[in-house]
């Protein structure tokens, strides 16, 4: 047993409003600069849709992640060996059209235009060439089902959905959508790290954050291909790849990552998970149907004295263990089984988990009028607008039972709270419902509280970073205090 | 695993400092954004190297209650983009003047050596005027010094005042609450000058007229935390997930707490995905749905089950048990007016007997005159304005009789009209035949009338529907299907769940409602329809209940002291606060393009409904229902001089003189001849808003008639021959405004078209305060950095304008002048009980009695050399006490208290005053003197309310007596304000704020005729317009609206109903032009089309399309989406023409306008009623609203696209 600690996240999609505040918080803080314009370390997608970069989920195109070959795992696309062959021509990279050409406007024209015979305006100009351009794509082009014929209808997850269901998905009265915010998954089996010819990418021991060393990176871009989530980006200005750093400078000072701090839908949770690194490979080569359940096995009970002892032996500090015990992520993922990884079939063992959305119940149009046949107050899971098969394609590598169980649990908790606060529905049916999903009143109450009432401190439980210990390895921490801020900063320089 | 790096090689990880360094910053300050978004979010602004770098939300909101989710973090994608503006290329850095005007001015000034002569020479020369007006919006800006800009402005100010009088100076700035001091700067300056503030809340159509109709209240709603207390939420015309971004988590969190949520919207929107049910209702048809819901509630829960909670609630808190006369007209019985107390012999001589109303005692069968009516409110006697079951005139307890169903003299067949299918029905209504001083009449109760109106038979004879399945009978579930497209079964299920929830929770059903409903022509009726379902199930004035309308950040929490300072009332009383919609309708000449309202407004035929809207405006102005400035076709100063020359010495004699001149039509109200030069508004200040684009309904008419520049309207003039009282000139003037001054931090469309653009400080560069109805905090705006480049705060800019104007006055206009101020009959004053009937003195129907049968006439002395001194100091008038919404309190000691602060005084002519010179001084004075931030003042206000109502109330403020907030307190942490009677919610003991809880729990009346919530609206205009009872009126069809009479499609085009809901990437136009929002959207505000419609006209996603009708054209990119229903297109409010604006082909390749290019304002005449209970004017409070959602457009592909 090799116990390690990992900062992990839960995004509650039922609460997500797709506002993109997270994306801008991240951009303002990290990627508001030349070469990084098109980088959206945090982005939000509308589902169904093709996302950013477009069709990123389709590994037939991009060859990201791992593939299982018998008992072995291979990088699907750019491995170190394959990569070297393709060093100067990597065929599986997203191109500018898959991202977009960043642009601004000729705002100065509004101030400087001499008097003319019509109103001046600011036309779009390319941030790459400085010339007028026709805007044809952006990082969120299919927002709120924009351009359904070209985007939502091309969603690769629809491959798992029957033709009849697909038709319903695009009939106005039966359709639905939801949002999918994405950051780097800081995977346990990160294909980006494995793909890097320079060894510039690493996973931090103390918290599991995956970073691209800006000094070591040589801009091979193998990681861009290898990451199936397309969460590493190439900075065309510095010649280095960059990615979400989970705001480690904020985490190290006890603050949540910027995207989480600013999440106004209050959908995000962050906490420590203890896991057994010896099991990573076992999980990653599981059969599709078992990927999620096996991944759950890798996470360990932070209250179990045996685990605590083993963790301590591995150098995990007391306060990290305490944080793990309070981790909201552990509760959602492991205790309650409500949060699922995104596309586990990429086999990178991601550490960002999603509570799937509860969507409106089905209705349809007959004789020109909208009908809704649901008898119950809240409607049934079976009639959810978004096909279970679609959700299974996103979160369980096709396992529909897991999705159903999660949705039923969420509904049971709602019925429980209805009973507590109104009491106008059948109590016996409620008990049957709770029993079916194995949730007692106390757990239902806990789920409700962490879903509806959590304060910022309950949503984000950040382990102390003990920076003084890290600094001490290089110089006297008292000297660090005295010298902080002095000296010249060097930004990463392009070149091999 | 090789990629897990422990801290074994710390040196190789030293590079991590790269990102650590980026994160570091020097300072953090608290500020917020003034964007009329209702967000009012607390933000922490980060500064590094002297530059604002980014912002994140504050997390330190106090927890209201442990069982309510916390507010943190508030703030959305738009707010977090604000820092972009500070150093962006769209930033206004220096004062700018249009070159064409500047050259003329400089040349004339050089020639004559006198700035005033220079200005007058330009203004009296039509060619020169045309020269610079035509240049408006066409580029050619020049940077000038502040001094030169101020000179031009102050010369124009004094020239205009001198020649025409001060009511030709106007200002537009929206929604004070978003940055109250910045608003107050301009309004204080204008009001001290005698100028005019234009309203905004009604103009935007954000004011819900049904609020004053039902409750006598502008708007008073629950803070968003209270959504969590609801157990059933219907979101109607309100895309909360998109527009209430910082609040909507309460919606989701409520769901997980067992709340049922249903969203109504024609398109599948972000909220539709967020709810238990999304019901795709036909656009604008929500009223029909709610009429049917109410039909079911009345039938099943009132008539059949008689749910005690519901019946008790409507008896106590609504006008249900009040008596209504049934009148015979041409042999047909119709519902008439509420029965007045003085019609009955025993109350014949009571004070204000026309304004007191009657119940019948259930036990004795006797008439009772309950307290709480508007008559009791304005009685000389105190203590009877309450909702107790007591006879306020002769004393004694009673129990109101709700219905005559079991206790009547006869059943009369009364006529009811259903406008949807245009059917009249005779239905049995139980009546009593009662003796009045005028003889025997028939009366029924409001409740019985409502039962009949909704078609609930109750065993009575007449044309009642017999089942829910009847399609041609009023308000059945099957009837509503025709309009809404929602199957009857859905309505029934909804009504059952709704009612059962309200029964189980005593009123925790809530409607969240918004612009998606309020922007329709019949918005008042649609709102009323939903409100009925709430009132009949006891859901108003309850935590977790209510009609929660969130459109516009209208709640300036410190309205009492702020209103006083912003209007300069500390120096002088009468103010010119103009109802915006009628002003723009008349002055921008949109009335000329309007045919008869009955073409699109379904009304019964009669004399009042037969008036053209413009004529009704004239009537409303003459009668004192609505204000109108400019006032007369002569300068007020000249009228006074003429009166004095004619021998008038006192104000009373001047008034007599004026009345004589009006009667003989020697002097005319400006409103009757808006196209005469003498009546033009002249100088227009625009600040904090986009008056010429997002706030310009009829944008192209603004460009044509206000600005005199290019426009894209091809609309025909239709009013000729339809107007009688308004003068028709064959040629409409173009270019009425002499000077347009815009204060701005960004080059928006208004700035682009203004003559002078002044660089304003952004929200991170000034001190200000912000509040909203979405939460109960007052947030500060704080200067994270000083105003950049040459920017100044709005307060400072107007202070400088005041200073320059006072200086100019010393030379050119040093005399003290007497100004006449016309004042409409005012809400919350005794004028509420002035006009029982509609009578027009100008038609000889009544005498001219100012303040009674017509507007009031007041006098103010104006010394223009003193404007600056008054601006910077708080006048003694403050010592007379403050108040709002009919409440008042004494604060003379707190004024004295301010004088103790020696560091913040102004010494003027030997007298000492509290200083208002700096923004922060104004803020601290406001906080010091407001009853919501000073606990002692709240206590005094409750004491006064106790006296008036005779109810114990001061206990509410007991816990808050020591509260006293100042600006530094607001900066340190989000501060919740306290309960005060100026607002109708009670906030004590960790409660979320919910409107009208004060009324329900403390039996304090609403400010309506009966003091109760009104089902029945008996104003003559409402009866004559068929809106005295809740009803449904059909949405006007494109052919009757006449939007497309002259427009010709040049390609494959389609007529669509254009919807303009609030967008995702903007707050109005603010933020829409930021790189962030443009990158995350489609680079502009697109036109959303359904897949079907797009296919029909050959449009693919991202193609350029032109969206046009007779009024104008907007060029946009198309978004084709399956989530849009056929027959509508969506152009999210609001667009700018400053970026990505092509030259559409249909109007000859001229630059297109924006979303307001295809609007023209249409006003509902019955909303102009005045001097009658809740139908009495107040600024932004009562009057017709600028509806815009009924518009139709043609959409077609653009073949040639010119963006440059």
PDB file of C-alpha atoms in Angstrom, chain A residues 308-442:
ATOM      1  CA  UNK A 308      -4.162   6.611   9.074  1.00  0.00           C
ATOM      2  CA  UNK A 309      -1.194   4.641  10.268  1.00  0.00           C
ATOM      3  CA  UNK A 310      -0.081   3.705   6.788  1.00  0.00           C
ATOM      4  CA  UNK A 311      -0.560   7.279   5.598  1.00  0.00           C
ATOM      5  CA  UNK A 312       1.559   8.629   8.397  1.00  0.00           C
ATOM      6  CA  UNK A 313       4.253   6.143   7.549  1.00  0.00           C
ATOM      7  CA  UNK A 314       4.214   7.506   4.019  1.00  0.00           C
ATOM      8  CA  UNK A 315       4.858  10.987   5.350  1.00  0.00           C
ATOM      9  CA  UNK A 316       1.354  12.375   5.154  1.00  0.00           C
ATOM     10  CA  UNK A 317       0.975  15.011   7.836  1.00  0.00           C
ATOM     11  CA  UNK A 318      -1.595  15.083  10.604  1.00  0.00           C
ATOM     12  CA  UNK A 319      -3.313  18.134   9.271  1.00  0.00           C
ATOM     13  CA  UNK A 320      -3.614  16.651   5.778  1.00  0.00           C
ATOM     14  CA  UNK A 321      -5.275  13.640   7.403  1.00  0.00           C
ATOM     15  CA  UNK A 322      -7.645  15.925   9.271  1.00  0.00           C
ATOM     16  CA  UNK A 323      -8.483  17.689   6.031  1.00  0.00           C
ATOM     17  CA  UNK A 324      -9.101  14.318   4.390  1.00  0.00           C
ATOM     18  CA  UNK A 325     -11.510  13.435   7.179  1.00  0.00           C
ATOM     19  CA  UNK A 326     -13.483  16.596   6.539  1.00  0.00           C
ATOM     20  CA  UNK A 327     -13.238  16.349   2.782  1.00  0.00           C
ATOM     21  CA  UNK A 328     -16.541  17.093   1.049  1.00  0.00           C
ATOM     22  CA  UNK A 329     -15.173  15.306  -1.986  1.00  0.00           C
ATOM     23  CA  UNK A 330     -14.748  12.093  -0.044  1.00  0.00           C
ATOM     24  CA  UNK A 331     -18.368  12.328   1.040  1.00  0.00           C
ATOM     25  CA  UNK A 332     -19.798  12.930  -2.412  1.00  0.00           C
ATOM     26  CA  UNK A 333     -17.567  10.472  -4.183  1.00  0.00           C
ATOM     27  CA  UNK A 334     -16.960   7.664  -1.803  1.00  0.00           C
ATOM     28  CA  UNK A 335     -19.458   7.780   1.049  1.00  0.00           C
ATOM     29  CA  UNK A 336     -22.507   8.754  -0.931  1.00  0.00           C
ATOM     30  CA  UNK A 337     -21.511   7.598  -4.397  1.00  0.00           C
ATOM     31  CA  UNK A 338     -23.094  10.653  -5.967  1.00  0.00           C
ATOM     32  CA  UNK A 339     -20.198  12.033  -7.990  1.00  0.00           C
ATOM     33  CA  UNK A 340     -18.685  10.396 -11.043  1.00  0.00           C
ATOM     34  CA  UNK A 341     -15.564  10.914 -13.150  1.00  0.00           C
ATOM     35  CA  UNK A 342     -15.821  12.359 -16.658  1.00  0.00           C
ATOM     36  CA  UNK A 343     -15.091   9.853 -19.421  1.00  0.00           C
ATOM     37  CA  UNK A 344     -13.410   7.260 -17.244  1.00  0.00           C
ATOM     38  CA  UNK A 345     -12.807   5.262 -20.417  1.00  0.00           C
ATOM     39  CA  UNK A 346      -9.909   7.590 -21.172  1.00  0.00           C
ATOM     40  CA  UNK A 347      -8.270   5.684 -18.310  1.00  0.00           C
ATOM     41  CA  UNK A 348      -6.342   8.568 -16.852  1.00  0.00           C
ATOM     42  CA  UNK A 349      -8.146   8.100 -13.533  1.00  0.00           C
ATOM     43  CA  UNK A 350      -9.290  11.717 -13.204  1.00  0.00           C
ATOM     44  CA  UNK A 351      -9.777  13.485  -9.899  1.00  0.00           C
ATOM     45  CA  UNK A 352     -12.620  15.784 -10.846  1.00  0.00           C
ATOM     46  CA  UNK A 353     -16.025  14.273 -10.179  1.00  0.00           C
ATOM     47  CA  UNK A 354     -19.451  15.353 -11.319  1.00  0.00           C
ATOM     48  CA  UNK A 355     -22.835  14.994  -9.682  1.00  0.00           C
ATOM     49  CA  UNK A 356     -25.039  14.457 -12.733  1.00  0.00           C
ATOM     50  CA  UNK A 357     -27.911  16.862 -13.370  1.00  0.00           C
ATOM     51  CA  UNK A 358     -31.519  16.143 -12.479  1.00  0.00           C
ATOM     52  CA  UNK A 359     -33.336  17.420 -15.502  1.00  0.00           C
ATOM     53  CA  UNK A 360     -36.957  18.313 -16.153  1.00  0.00           C
ATOM     54  CA  UNK A 361     -39.331  15.458 -16.686  1.00  0.00           C
ATOM     55  CA  UNK A 362     -40.440  14.559 -20.136  1.00  0.00           C
ATOM     56  CA  UNK A 363     -43.386  16.139 -21.858  1.00  0.00           C
ATOM     57  CA  UNK A 364     -44.494  16.113 -25.418  1.00  0.00           C
ATOM     58  CA  UNK A 365     -46.702  17.858 -27.892  1.00  0.00           C
ATOM     59  CA  UNK A 366     -49.902  16.299 -29.156  1.00  0.00           C
ATOM     60  CA  UNK A 367     -52.629  18.128 -31.056  1.00  0.00           C
ATOM     61  CA  UNK A 368     -50.538  21.265 -30.868  1.00  0.00           C
ATOM     62  CA  UNK A 369     -50.564  21.310 -27.072  1.00  0.00           C
ATOM     63  CA  UNK A 370     -47.866  20.507 -24.585  1.00  0.00           C
ATOM     64  CA  UNK A 371     -48.616  17.553 -22.318  1.00  0.00           C
ATOM     65  CA  UNK A 372     -46.814  16.348 -19.276  1.00  0.00           C
ATOM     66  CA  UNK A 373     -47.950  12.989 -18.066  1.00  0.00           C
ATOM     67  CA  UNK A 374     -45.970  12.893 -14.806  1.00  0.00           C
ATOM     68  CA  UNK A 375     -48.190  12.007 -11.893  1.00  0.00           C
ATOM     69  CA  UNK A 376     -45.744  12.793  -9.150  1.00  0.00           C
ATOM     70  CA  UNK A 377     -44.807  16.155  -7.749  1.00  0.00           C
ATOM     71  CA  UNK A 378     -41.205  15.921  -8.884  1.00  0.00           C
ATOM     72  CA  UNK A 379     -41.498  13.544 -11.821  1.00  0.00           C
ATOM     73  CA  UNK A 380     -39.647  10.278 -12.237  1.00  0.00           C
ATOM     74  CA  UNK A 381     -36.050   9.551 -13.066  1.00  0.00           C
ATOM     75  CA  UNK A 382     -37.119   7.190 -15.844  1.00  0.00           C
ATOM     76  CA  UNK A 383     -38.652  10.094 -17.666  1.00  0.00           C
ATOM     77  CA  UNK A 384     -35.710  12.417 -17.512  1.00  0.00           C
ATOM     78  CA  UNK A 385     -35.274  14.378 -20.722  1.00  0.00           C
ATOM     79  CA  UNK A 386     -31.627  13.595 -21.114  1.00  0.00           C
ATOM     80  CA  UNK A 387     -31.293   9.908 -21.979  1.00  0.00           C
ATOM     81  CA  UNK A 388     -29.598   7.866 -19.294  1.00  0.00           C
ATOM     82  CA  UNK A 389     -27.440   6.414 -22.052  1.00  0.00           C
ATOM     83  CA  UNK A 390     -26.098   9.873 -22.820  1.00  0.00           C
ATOM     84  CA  UNK A 391     -25.181  10.477 -19.191  1.00  0.00           C
ATOM     85  CA  UNK A 392     -23.618   7.046 -19.032  1.00  0.00           C
ATOM     86  CA  UNK A 393     -21.488   7.928 -22.023  1.00  0.00           C
ATOM     87  CA  UNK A 394     -20.218  10.971 -20.161  1.00  0.00           C
ATOM     88  CA  UNK A 395     -19.681   9.603 -16.697  1.00  0.00           C
ATOM     89  CA  UNK A 396     -19.626   5.823 -16.456  1.00  0.00           C
ATOM     90  CA  UNK A 397     -18.179   4.447 -19.677  1.00  0.00           C
ATOM     91  CA  UNK A 398     -21.677   3.262 -20.489  1.00  0.00           C
ATOM     92  CA  UNK A 399     -22.816   1.850 -17.162  1.00  0.00           C
ATOM     93  CA  UNK A 400     -26.444   3.011 -16.971  1.00  0.00           C
ATOM     94  CA  UNK A 401     -27.228   1.404 -13.617  1.00  0.00           C
ATOM     95  CA  UNK A 402     -24.730   3.627 -11.862  1.00  0.00           C
ATOM     96  CA  UNK A 403     -26.346   6.722 -13.349  1.00  0.00           C
ATOM     97  CA  UNK A 404     -29.812   5.578 -12.348  1.00  0.00           C
ATOM     98  CA  UNK A 405     -28.722   4.893  -8.800  1.00  0.00           C
ATOM     99  CA  UNK A 406     -27.208   8.351  -8.457  1.00  0.00           C
ATOM    100  CA  UNK A 407     -30.289  10.091  -9.828  1.00  0.00           C
ATOM    101  CA  UNK A 408     -32.598   8.058  -7.606  1.00  0.00           C
ATOM    102  CA  UNK A 409     -30.552   8.957  -4.575  1.00  0.00           C
ATOM    103  CA  UNK A 410     -30.730  12.640  -5.414  1.00  0.00           C
ATOM    104  CA  UNK A 411     -34.476  12.382  -5.847  1.00  0.00           C
ATOM    105  CA  UNK A 412     -34.926  10.445  -2.614  1.00  0.00           C
ATOM    106  CA  UNK A 413     -33.164  13.216  -0.724  1.00  0.00           C
ATOM    107  CA  UNK A 414     -35.502  15.772  -2.250  1.00  0.00           C
ATOM    108  CA  UNK A 415     -38.532  13.728  -1.222  1.00  0.00           C
ATOM    109  CA  UNK A 416     -37.069  13.428   2.255  1.00  0.00           C
ATOM    110  CA  UNK A 417     -36.746  17.211   2.517  1.00  0.00           C
ATOM    111  CA  UNK A 418     -40.248  17.689   1.113  1.00  0.00           C
ATOM    112  CA  UNK A 419     -41.488  15.484   3.894  1.00  0.00           C
ATOM    113  CA  UNK A 420     -39.514  17.381   6.513  1.00  0.00           C
ATOM    114  CA  UNK A 421     -40.613  20.825   5.323  1.00  0.00           C
ATOM    115  CA  UNK A 422     -44.110  20.311   3.899  1.00  0.00           C
ATOM    116  CA  UNK A 423     -45.236  16.771   4.654  1.00  0.00           C
ATOM    117  CA  UNK A 424     -47.828  16.670   1.916  1.00  0.00           C
ATOM    118  CA  UNK A 425     -46.648  13.455   0.284  1.00  0.00           C
ATOM    119  CA  UNK A 426     -46.794   9.786   1.211  1.00  0.00           C
ATOM    120  CA  UNK A 427     -44.412   8.927   4.031  1.00  0.00           C
ATOM    121  CA  UNK A 428     -44.435   5.218   3.308  1.00  0.00           C
ATOM    122  CA  UNK A 429     -43.446   5.768  -0.304  1.00  0.00           C
ATOM    123  CA  UNK A 430     -40.624   7.944   0.883  1.00  0.00           C
ATOM    124  CA  UNK A 431     -39.315   5.182   3.121  1.00  0.00           C
ATOM    125  CA  UNK A 432     -39.436   2.714   0.222  1.00  0.00           C
ATOM    126  CA  UNK A 433     -37.530   5.164  -1.923  1.00  0.00           C
ATOM    127  CA  UNK A 434     -34.831   5.778   0.679  1.00  0.00           C
ATOM    128  CA  UNK A 435     -34.463   2.080   1.305  1.00  0.00           C
ATOM    129  CA  UNK A 436     -34.050   1.302  -2.368  1.00  0.00           C
ATOM    130  CA  UNK A 437     -31.037   3.593  -2.609  1.00  0.00           C
ATOM    131  CA  UNK A 438     -29.691   2.667   0.811  1.00  0.00           C
ATOM    132  CA  UNK A 439     -29.929   6.094   2.366  1.00  0.00           C
ATOM    133  CA  UNK A 440     -31.135   6.614   5.910  1.00  0.00           C
ATOM    134  CA  UNK A 441     -32.508   9.868   7.318  1.00  0.00           C
ATOM    135  CA  UNK A 442     -29.179  10.931   8.730  1.00  0.00           C
TER     136      UNK A 442
END
